[in-house]
Short mmCIF file of C-alpha atoms and ligand atoms in Angstrom, two decimals:
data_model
loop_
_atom_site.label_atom_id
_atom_site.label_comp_id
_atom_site.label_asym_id
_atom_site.label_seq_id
_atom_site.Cartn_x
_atom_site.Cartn_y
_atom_site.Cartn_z
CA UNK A 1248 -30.35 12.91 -1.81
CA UNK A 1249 -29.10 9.58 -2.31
CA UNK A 1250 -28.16 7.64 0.63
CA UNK A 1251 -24.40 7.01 1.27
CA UNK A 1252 -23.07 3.76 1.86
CA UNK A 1253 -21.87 2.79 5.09
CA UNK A 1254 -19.17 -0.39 5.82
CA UNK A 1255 -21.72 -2.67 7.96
CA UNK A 1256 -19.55 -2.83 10.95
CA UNK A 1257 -16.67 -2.28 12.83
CA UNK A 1258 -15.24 -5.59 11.62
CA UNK A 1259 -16.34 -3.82 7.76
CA UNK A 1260 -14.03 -0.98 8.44
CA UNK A 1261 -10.62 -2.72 9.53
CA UNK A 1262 -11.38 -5.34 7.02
CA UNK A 1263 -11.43 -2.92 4.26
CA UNK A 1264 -8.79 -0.90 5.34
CA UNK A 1265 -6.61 -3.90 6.01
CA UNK A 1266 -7.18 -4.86 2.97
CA UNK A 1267 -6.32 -1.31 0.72
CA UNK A 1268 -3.33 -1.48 3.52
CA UNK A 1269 -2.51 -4.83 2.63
CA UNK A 1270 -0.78 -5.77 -0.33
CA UNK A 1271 2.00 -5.63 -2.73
CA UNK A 1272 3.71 -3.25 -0.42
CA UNK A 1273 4.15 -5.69 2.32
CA UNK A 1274 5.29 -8.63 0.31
CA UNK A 1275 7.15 -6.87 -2.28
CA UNK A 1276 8.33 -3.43 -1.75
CA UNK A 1277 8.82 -3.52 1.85
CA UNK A 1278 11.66 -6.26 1.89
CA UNK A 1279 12.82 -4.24 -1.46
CA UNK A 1280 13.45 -1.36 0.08
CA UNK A 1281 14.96 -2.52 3.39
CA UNK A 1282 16.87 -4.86 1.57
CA UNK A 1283 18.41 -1.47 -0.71
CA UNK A 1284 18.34 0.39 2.97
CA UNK A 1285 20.54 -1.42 5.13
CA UNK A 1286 18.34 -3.87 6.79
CA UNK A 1287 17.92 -3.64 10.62
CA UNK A 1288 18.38 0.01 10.14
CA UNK A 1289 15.40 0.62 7.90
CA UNK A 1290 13.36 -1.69 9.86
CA UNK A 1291 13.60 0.39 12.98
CA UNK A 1292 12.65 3.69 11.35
CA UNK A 1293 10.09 2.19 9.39
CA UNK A 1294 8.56 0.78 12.41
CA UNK A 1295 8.92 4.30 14.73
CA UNK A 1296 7.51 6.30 11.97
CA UNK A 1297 4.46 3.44 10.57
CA UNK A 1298 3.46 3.80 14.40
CA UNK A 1299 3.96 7.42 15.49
CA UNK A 1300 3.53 9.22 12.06
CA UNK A 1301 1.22 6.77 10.58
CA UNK A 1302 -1.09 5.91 12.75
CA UNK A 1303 -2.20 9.89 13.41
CA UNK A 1304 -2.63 9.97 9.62
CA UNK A 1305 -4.33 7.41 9.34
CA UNK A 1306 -6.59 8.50 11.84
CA UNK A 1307 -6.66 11.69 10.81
CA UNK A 1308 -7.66 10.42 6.95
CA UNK A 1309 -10.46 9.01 8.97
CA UNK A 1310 -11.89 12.16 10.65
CA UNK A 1311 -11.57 14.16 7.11
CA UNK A 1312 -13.93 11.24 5.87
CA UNK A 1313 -16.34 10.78 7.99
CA UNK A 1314 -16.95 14.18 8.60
CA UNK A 1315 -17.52 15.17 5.12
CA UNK A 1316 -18.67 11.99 3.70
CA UNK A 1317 -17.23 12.83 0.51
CA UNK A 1318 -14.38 11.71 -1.75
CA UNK A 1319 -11.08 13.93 -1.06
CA UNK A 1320 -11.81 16.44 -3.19
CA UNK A 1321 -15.01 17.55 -2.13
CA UNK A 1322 -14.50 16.51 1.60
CA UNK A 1323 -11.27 19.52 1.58
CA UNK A 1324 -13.73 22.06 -0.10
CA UNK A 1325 -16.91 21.19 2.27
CA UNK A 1326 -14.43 20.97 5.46
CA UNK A 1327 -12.63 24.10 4.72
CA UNK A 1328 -14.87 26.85 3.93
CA UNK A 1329 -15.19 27.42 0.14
CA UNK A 1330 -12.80 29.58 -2.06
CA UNK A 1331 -9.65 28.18 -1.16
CA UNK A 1332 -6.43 26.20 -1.72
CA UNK A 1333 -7.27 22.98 0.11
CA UNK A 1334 -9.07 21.13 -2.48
CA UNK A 1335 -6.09 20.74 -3.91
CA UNK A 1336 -5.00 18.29 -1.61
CA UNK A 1337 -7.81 16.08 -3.09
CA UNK A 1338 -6.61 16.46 -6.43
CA UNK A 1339 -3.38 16.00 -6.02
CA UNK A 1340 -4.48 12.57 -4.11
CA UNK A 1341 -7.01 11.75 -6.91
CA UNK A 1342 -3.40 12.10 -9.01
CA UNK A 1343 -1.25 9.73 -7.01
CA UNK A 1344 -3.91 7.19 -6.69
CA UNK A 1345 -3.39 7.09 -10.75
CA UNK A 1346 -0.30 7.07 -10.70
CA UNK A 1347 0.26 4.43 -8.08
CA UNK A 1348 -2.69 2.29 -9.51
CA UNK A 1349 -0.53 2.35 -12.71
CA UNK A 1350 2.62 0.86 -12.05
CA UNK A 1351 1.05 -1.05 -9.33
CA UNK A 1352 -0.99 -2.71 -11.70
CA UNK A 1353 2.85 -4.19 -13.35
CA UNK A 1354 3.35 -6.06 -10.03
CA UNK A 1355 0.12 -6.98 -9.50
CA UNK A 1356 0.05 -8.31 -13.19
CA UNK A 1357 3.23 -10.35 -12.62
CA UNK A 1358 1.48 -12.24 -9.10
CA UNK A 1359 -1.29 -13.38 -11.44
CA UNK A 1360 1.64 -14.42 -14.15
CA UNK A 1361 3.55 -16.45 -11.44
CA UNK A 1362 -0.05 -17.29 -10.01
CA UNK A 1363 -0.19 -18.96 -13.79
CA UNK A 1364 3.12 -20.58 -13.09
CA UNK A 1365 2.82 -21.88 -9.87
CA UNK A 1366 -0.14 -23.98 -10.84
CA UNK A 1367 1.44 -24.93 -14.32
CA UNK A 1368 4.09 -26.32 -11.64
CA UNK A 1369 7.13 -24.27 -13.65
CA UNK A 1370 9.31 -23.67 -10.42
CA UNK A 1371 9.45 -27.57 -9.80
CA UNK A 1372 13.05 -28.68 -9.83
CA UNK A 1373 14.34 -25.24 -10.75
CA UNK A 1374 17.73 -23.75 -9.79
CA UNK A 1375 18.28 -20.66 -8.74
CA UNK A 1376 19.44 -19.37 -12.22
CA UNK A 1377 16.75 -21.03 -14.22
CA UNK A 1378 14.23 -18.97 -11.79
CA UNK A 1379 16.14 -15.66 -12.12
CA UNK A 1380 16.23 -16.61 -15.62
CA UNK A 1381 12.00 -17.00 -15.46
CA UNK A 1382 11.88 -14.06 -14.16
CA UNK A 1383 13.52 -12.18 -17.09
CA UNK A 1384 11.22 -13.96 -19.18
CA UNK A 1385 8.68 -13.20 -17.93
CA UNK A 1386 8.96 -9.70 -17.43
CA UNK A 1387 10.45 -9.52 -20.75
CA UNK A 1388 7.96 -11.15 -22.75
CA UNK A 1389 6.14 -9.13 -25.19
CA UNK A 1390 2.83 -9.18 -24.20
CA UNK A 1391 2.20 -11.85 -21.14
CA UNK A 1392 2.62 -8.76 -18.68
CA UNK A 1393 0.52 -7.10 -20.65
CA UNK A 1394 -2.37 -9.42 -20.91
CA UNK A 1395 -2.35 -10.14 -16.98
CA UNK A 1396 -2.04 -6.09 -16.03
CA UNK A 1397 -5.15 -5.20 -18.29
CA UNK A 1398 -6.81 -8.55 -16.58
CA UNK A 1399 -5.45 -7.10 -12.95
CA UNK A 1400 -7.17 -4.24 -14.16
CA UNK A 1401 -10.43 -5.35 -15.40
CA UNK A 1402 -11.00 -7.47 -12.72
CA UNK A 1403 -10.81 -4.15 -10.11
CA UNK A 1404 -13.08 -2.18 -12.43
CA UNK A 1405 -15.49 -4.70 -12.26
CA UNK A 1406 -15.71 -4.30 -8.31
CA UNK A 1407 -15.40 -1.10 -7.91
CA UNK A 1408 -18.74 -0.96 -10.45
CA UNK A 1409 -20.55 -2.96 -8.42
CA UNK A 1410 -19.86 -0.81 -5.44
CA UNK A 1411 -18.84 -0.29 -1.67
CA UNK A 1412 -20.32 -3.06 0.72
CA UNK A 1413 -20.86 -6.36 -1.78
CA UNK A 1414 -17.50 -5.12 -3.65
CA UNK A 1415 -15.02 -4.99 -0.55
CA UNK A 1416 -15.98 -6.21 2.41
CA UNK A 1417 -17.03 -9.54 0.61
CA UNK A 1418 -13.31 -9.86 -0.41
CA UNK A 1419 -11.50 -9.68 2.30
CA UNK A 1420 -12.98 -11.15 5.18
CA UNK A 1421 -11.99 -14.73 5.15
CA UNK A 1422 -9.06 -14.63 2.75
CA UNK A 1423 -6.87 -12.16 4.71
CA UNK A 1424 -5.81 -14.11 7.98
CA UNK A 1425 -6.05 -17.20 5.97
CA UNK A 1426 -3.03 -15.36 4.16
CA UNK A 1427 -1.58 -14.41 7.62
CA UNK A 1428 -1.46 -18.10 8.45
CA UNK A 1429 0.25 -19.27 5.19
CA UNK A 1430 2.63 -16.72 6.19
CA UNK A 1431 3.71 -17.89 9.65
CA UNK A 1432 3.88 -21.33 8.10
CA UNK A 1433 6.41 -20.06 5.50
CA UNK A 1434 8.44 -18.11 8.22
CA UNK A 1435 8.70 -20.90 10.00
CA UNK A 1436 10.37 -22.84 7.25
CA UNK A 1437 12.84 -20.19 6.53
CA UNK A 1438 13.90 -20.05 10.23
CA UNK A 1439 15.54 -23.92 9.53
CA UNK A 1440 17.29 -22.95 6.32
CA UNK A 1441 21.15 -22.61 6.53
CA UNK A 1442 21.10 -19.00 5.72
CA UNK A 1443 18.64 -18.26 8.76
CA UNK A 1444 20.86 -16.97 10.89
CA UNK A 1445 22.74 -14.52 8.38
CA UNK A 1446 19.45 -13.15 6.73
CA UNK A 1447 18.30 -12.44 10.43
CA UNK A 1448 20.96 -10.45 11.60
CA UNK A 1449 20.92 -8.55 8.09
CA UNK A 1450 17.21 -7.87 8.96
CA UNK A 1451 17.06 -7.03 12.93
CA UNK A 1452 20.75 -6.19 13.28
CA UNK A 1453 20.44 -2.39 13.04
CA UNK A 1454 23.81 -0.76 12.22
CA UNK A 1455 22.84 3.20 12.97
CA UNK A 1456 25.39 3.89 10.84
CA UNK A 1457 23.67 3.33 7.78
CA UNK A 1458 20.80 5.83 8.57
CA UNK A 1459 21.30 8.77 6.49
CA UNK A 1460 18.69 10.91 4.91
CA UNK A 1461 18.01 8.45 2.02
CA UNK A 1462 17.40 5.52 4.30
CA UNK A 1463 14.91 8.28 6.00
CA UNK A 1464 12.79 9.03 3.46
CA UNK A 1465 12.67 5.44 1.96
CA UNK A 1466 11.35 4.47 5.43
CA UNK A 1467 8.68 7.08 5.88
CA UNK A 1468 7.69 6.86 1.68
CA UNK A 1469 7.13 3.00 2.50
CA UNK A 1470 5.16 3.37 5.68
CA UNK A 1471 2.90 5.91 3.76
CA UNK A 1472 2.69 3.67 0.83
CA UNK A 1473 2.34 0.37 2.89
CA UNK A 1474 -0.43 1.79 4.92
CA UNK A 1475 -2.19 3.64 2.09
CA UNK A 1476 -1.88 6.80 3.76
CA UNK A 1477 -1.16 10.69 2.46
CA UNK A 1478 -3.43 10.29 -0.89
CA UNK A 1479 -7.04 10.17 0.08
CA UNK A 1480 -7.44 6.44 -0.28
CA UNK A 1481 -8.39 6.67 3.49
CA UNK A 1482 -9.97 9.72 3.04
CA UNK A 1483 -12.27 7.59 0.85
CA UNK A 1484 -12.76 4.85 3.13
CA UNK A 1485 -13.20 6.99 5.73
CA UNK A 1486 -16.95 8.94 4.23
CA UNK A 1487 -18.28 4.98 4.35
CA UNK A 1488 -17.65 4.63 8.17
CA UNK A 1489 -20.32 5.01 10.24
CA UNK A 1490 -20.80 7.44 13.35
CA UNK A 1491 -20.78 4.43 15.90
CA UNK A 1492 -17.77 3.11 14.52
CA UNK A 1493 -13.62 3.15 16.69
CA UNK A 1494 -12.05 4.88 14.34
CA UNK A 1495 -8.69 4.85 17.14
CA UNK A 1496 -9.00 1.78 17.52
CA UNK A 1497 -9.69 0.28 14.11
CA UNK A 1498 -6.42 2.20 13.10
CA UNK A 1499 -4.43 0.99 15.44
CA UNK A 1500 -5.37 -2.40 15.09
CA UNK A 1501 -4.59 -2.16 10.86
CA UNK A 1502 -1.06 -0.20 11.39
CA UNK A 1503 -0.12 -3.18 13.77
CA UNK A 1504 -1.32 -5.44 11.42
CA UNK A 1505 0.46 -4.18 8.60
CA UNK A 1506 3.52 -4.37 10.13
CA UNK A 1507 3.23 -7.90 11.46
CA UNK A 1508 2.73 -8.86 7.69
CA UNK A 1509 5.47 -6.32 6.51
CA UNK A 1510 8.15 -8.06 9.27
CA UNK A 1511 6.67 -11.33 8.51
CA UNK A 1512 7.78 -11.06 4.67
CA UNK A 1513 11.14 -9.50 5.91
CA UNK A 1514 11.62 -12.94 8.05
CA UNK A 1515 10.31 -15.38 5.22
CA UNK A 1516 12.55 -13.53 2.65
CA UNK A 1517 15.99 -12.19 4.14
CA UNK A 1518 16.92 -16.24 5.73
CA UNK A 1519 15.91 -17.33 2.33
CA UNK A 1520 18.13 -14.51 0.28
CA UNK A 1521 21.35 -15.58 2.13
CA UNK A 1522 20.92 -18.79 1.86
CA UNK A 1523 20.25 -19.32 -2.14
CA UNK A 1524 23.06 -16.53 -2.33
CA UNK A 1525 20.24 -13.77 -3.67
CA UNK A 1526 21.84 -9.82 -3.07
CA UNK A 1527 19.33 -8.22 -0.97
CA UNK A 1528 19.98 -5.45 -3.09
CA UNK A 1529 18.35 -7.43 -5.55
CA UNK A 1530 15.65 -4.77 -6.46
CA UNK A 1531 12.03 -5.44 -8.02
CA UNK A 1532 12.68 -9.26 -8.36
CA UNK A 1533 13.61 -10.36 -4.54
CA UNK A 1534 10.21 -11.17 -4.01
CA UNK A 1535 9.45 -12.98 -7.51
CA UNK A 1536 12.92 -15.05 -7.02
CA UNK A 1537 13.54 -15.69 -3.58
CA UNK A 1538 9.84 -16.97 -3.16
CA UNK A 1539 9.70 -19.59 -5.58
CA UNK A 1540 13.34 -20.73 -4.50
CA UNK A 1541 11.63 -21.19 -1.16
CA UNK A 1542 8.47 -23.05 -2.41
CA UNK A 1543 10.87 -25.41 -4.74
CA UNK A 1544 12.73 -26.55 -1.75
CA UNK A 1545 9.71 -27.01 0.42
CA UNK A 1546 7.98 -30.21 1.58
CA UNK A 1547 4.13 -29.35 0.04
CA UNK A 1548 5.52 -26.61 -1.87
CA UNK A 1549 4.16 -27.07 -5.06
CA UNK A 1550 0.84 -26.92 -2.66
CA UNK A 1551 2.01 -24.06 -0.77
CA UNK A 1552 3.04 -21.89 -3.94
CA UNK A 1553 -0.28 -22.29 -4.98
CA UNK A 1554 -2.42 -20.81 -2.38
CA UNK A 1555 0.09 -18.34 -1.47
CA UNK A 1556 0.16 -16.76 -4.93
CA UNK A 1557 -3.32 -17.01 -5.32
CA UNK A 1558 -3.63 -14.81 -1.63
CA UNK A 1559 -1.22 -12.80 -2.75
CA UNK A 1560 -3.48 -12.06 -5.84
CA UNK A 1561 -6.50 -11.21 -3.44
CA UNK A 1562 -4.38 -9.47 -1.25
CA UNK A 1563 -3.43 -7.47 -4.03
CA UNK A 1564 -6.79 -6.83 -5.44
CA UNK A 1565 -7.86 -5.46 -2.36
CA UNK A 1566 -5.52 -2.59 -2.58
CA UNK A 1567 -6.05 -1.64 -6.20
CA UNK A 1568 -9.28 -1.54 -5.45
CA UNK A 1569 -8.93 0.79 -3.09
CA UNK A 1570 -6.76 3.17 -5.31
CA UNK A 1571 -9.29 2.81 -8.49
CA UNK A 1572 -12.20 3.33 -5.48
CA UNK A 1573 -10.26 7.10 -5.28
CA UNK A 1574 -10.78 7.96 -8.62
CA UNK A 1575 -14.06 6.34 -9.16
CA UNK A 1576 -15.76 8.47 -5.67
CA UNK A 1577 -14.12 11.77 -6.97
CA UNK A 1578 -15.74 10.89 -10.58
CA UNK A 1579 -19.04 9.87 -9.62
CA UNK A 1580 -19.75 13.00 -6.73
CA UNK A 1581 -17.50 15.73 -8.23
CA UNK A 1582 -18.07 15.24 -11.88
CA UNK A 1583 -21.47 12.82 -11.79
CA UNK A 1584 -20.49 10.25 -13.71
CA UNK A 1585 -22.46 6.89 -12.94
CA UNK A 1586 -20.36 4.55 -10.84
CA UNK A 1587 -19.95 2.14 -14.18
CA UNK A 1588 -18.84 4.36 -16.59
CA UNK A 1589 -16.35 6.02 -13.92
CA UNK A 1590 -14.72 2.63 -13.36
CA UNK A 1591 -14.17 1.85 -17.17
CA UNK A 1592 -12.82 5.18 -17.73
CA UNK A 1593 -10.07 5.33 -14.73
CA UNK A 1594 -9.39 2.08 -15.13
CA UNK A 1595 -8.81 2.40 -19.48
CA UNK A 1596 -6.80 6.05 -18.17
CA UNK A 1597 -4.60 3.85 -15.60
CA UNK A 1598 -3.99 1.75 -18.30
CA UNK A 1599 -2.54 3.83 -21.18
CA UNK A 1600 0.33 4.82 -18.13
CA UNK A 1601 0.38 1.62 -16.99
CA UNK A 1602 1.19 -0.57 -19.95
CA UNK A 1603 4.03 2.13 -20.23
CA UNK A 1604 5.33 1.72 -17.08
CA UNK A 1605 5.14 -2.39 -17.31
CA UNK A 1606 7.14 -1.70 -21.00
CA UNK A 1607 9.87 0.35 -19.49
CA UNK A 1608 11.04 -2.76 -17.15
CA UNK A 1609 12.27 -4.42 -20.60
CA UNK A 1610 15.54 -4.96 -20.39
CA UNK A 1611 16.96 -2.15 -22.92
CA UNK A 1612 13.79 -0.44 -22.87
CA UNK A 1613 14.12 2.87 -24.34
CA UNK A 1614 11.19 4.30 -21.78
CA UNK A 1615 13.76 6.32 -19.40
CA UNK A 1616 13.07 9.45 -18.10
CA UNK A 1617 16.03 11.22 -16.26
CA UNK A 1618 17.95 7.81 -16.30
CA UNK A 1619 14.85 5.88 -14.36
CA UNK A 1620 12.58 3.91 -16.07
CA UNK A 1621 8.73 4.95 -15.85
CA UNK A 1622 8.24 2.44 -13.60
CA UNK A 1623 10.37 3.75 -11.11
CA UNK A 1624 10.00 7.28 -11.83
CA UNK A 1625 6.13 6.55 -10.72
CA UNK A 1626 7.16 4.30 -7.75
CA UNK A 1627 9.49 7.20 -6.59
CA UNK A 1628 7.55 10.31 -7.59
CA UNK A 1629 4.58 9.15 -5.17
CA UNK A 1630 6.68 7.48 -2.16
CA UNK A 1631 8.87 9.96 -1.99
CA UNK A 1632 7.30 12.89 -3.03
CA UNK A 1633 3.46 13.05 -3.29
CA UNK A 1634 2.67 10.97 -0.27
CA UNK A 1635 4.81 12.58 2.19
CA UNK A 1636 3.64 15.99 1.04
CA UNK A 1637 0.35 14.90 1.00
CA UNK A 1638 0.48 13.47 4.31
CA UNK A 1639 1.92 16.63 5.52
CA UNK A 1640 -1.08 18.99 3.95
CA UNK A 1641 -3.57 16.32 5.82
CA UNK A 1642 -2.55 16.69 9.32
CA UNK A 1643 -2.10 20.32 8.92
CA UNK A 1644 -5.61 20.50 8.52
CA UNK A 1645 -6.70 18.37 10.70
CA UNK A 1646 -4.05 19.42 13.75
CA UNK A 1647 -4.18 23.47 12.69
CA UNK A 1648 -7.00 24.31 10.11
CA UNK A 1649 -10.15 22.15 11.26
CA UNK A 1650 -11.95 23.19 14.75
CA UNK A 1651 -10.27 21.70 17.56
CA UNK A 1652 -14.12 20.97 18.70
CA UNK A 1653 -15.03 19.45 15.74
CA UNK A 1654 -11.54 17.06 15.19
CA UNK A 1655 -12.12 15.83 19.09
CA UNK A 1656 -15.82 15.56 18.55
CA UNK A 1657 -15.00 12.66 15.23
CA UNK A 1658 -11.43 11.12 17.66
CA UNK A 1659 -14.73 10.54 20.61
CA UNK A 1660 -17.61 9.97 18.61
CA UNK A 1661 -19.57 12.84 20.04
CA UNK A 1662 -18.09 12.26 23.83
CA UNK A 1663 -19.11 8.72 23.90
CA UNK A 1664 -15.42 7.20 24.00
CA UNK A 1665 -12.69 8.39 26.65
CA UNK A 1666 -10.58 10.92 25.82
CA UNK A 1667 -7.54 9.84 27.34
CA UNK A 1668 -5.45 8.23 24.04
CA UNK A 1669 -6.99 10.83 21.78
CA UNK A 1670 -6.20 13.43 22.82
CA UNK A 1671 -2.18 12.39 22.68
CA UNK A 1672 -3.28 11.73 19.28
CA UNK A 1673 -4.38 15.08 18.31
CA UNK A 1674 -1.39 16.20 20.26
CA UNK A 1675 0.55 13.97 17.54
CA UNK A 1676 -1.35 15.18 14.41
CA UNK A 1677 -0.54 19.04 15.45
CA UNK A 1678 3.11 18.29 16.73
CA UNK A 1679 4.60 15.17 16.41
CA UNK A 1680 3.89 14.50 12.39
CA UNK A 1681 4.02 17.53 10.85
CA UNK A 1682 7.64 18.20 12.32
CA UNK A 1683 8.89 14.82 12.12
CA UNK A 1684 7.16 14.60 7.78
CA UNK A 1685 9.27 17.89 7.07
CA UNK A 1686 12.21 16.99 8.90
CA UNK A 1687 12.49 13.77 6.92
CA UNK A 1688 11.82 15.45 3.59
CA UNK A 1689 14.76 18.04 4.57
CA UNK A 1690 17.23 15.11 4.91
CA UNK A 1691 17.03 13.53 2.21
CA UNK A 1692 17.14 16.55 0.04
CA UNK A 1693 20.49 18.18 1.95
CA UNK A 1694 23.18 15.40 1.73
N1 LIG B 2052 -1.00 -0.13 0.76
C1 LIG B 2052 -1.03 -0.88 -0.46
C2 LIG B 2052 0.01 -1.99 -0.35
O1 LIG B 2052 0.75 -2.04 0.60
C3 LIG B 2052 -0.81 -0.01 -1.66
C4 LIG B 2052 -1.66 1.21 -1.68
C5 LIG B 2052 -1.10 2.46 -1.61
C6 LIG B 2052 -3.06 1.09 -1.70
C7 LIG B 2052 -1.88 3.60 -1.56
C8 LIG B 2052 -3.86 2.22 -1.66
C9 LIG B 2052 -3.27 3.47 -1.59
O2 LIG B 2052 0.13 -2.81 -1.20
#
């Protein structure tokens, strides 16, 4: 049999994983969301649950991996025994990584469109209404988003083709922390505008008031989404690790990460909202308006715009990758399709949803289902509802249906790492996230 690929080292594994973690739903949907949820208040539960709920899963995406070296699918049928329900886990995660990779693929259209801009120098000068107004445009025009979501998209394929170790680690290594430095320079230069002080308090100030069973969910959906957990993306990543490899370690180092980069955006964004009078509330386009209101007021900014749009891009590419990497494993070892042809086809499938969900954010757009727009019903149908579920299923296998022997065996690498840590962290997977994934669910549903 073929060989499997293997990430070439530690650093391969983090980098990778940082980079399906980091994305779009750091620098968009995180200050999104806690700017619909109340602030401070989301903030806190987001970070309580990324670290105690997320981490576990992550690791525990990790041990299904490696163990099985196989895509999700086959790695629940090969792990559990054969004739029974589990695989279904992997489908349903093959499923969400579709439908995530398709209206993901909107967003991650619209960063190359204002990538376009920022070089054509179109925020220059601009008021705040002229870039709200851009916005509109752009996202309104018939066939710009279009054209860069079906580029977004052919540019991933073409990655994912050419396979594991040139494809990914390549990427990310460099361009990620240069990103991470762009965006301490950017907080820094919201922490002097006049709003600073306001957009802090909205962000750190947590009123506990404003935690119901909404703000809940939203908090744990976003940590699972942010860290590309409860799907099988990590599953994925997970069969290329080798047997040498941290996987503790490399976890927690990418959930702390990802939340430096998710607070960071929070800080850069919030001072900025209050002071060009932007509701936090503002929905999908606080990101694509507040930022280029920063940049236009910047010394360097035309500068700055530039490279941070074109990280963002990266950044962004790095995730879908990961997502289209979900389909394309499942493809290639459940149903043998060649690595090429399984890219074309999930990324032309993603595509057909996708260009509907980019559609449906017309203004007027008739594309509503149940009063949301397919773009949010997708958003909200896997953040709220397949990941968390998902999530659930995966650490109820790992915590109650794999062998305790075999779970600490992957968490030590065969003995050769102290168990101390881990085995608080299997005590987590069992305990901790299972109760604390249904609990959440519960609230949100009785109101
Ligand atoms: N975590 C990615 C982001 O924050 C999105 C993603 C979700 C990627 C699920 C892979 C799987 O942008």
């Amino acid at each position: 049999m073929k060989q499997r690929e293997n990430f070439s080292s530690k650093l391969g594994i983090i980098v990778a994983t940082a980079g399906s973690a980091l994305g779009l739903g750091n620098i968009y949907r995180f200050p999104c969301e806690a700017g619909a949820n109340g602030g401070g208040a989301f903030l806190i539960v987001y970070l309580i649950v990324a670290l105690l709920v997320g981490t576990p899963l992550m690791i525990s995406e990790f041990i299904i991996g490696r163990r099985s070296k196989s895509n999700p699918i086959g790695a629940f049928r090969i792990l559990s025994g054969k004739h029974n329900a589990w695989p279904v886990v992997g489908y349903l995660g093959v499923l969400c990584a579709f439908l995530i990779l398709a209206f993901y693929t909107t967003v991650a259209g619209w960063t190359l469109g204002y990538l376009g801009k920022s070089i054509a120098g179109h925020f220059t000068g601009q008021d705040l209404g002229q870039i709200q107004q851009q916005f509109t445009d752009f996202t309104n025009h018939p066939w710009w988003p279009l054209v860069c979501q079906v580029i977004f998209l052919a540019l991933t394929a073409f990655v994912v083709a050419r396979g594991v170790k040139d494809g990914i680690e390549r990427f990310s290594k460099i361009l990620m922390p240069l990103l991470l430095v762009i965006m301490v320079v950017l907080c820094i230069n919201s922490l002097t505008l006049s709003g600073a002080a306001d957009g802090l308090r909205f962000f750190f100030h947590p009123d506990f008031s404003k935690i119901t069973g909404r703000v809940l969910i939203s908090a744990l959906g976003q940590s699972f989404f942010s860290l590309s957990i409860g799907m099988g993306a990590l599953i994925t990543y997970g069969s290329y690790i080798s047997r040498k490899d941290n996987m503790t370690s490399s976890a927690i180092s990418v959930v702390l990460a990802d939340s430096l980069v998710a607070v960071l955006a929070g800080i850069i964004i919030f001072p900025a909202a209050f002071t060009f009078g932007i509701q936090p509330e503002a929905g999908a386009s606080l990101a694509f308006t507040t930022l280029p209101m920063v940049f236009q007021q910047m010394t360097g900014g035309y500068f700055f715009c530039l490279i941070f749009f074109l990280l963002l891009v990266i950044a962004t590419l790095t995730s879908t990758i990961s997502l289209l990497e979900v389909i394309v494993a499942a493809m290639t070892e459940e149903f043998k399709f060649t690595r090429p042809k399984a890219a074309v086809i999930g990324a032309l499938g993603t595509a057909v949803i996708g260009i509907l969900a980019t559609i449906s954010f017309r203004t007027g757009s008739p594309l509503h289902i149940n009063g949301q727009t397919v773009f949010d019903l997708l958003d909200h149908v896997t953040a709220l509802y397949f990941m968390p579920i998902g999530g659930l299923l995966i650490v109820l296998f790992v915590g109650w249906k794999m062998k305790r022997t075999d779970v600490l065996d992957e968490l030590t690498n065969g003995g050769t790492l102290r168990q101390g840590i881990r085995m608080a962290i299997h005590y987590l997977i069992r305990y901790l996230c299972p109760v604390a994934i249904i609990v959440i669910f519960i609230s949100q549903l009785v109101r």
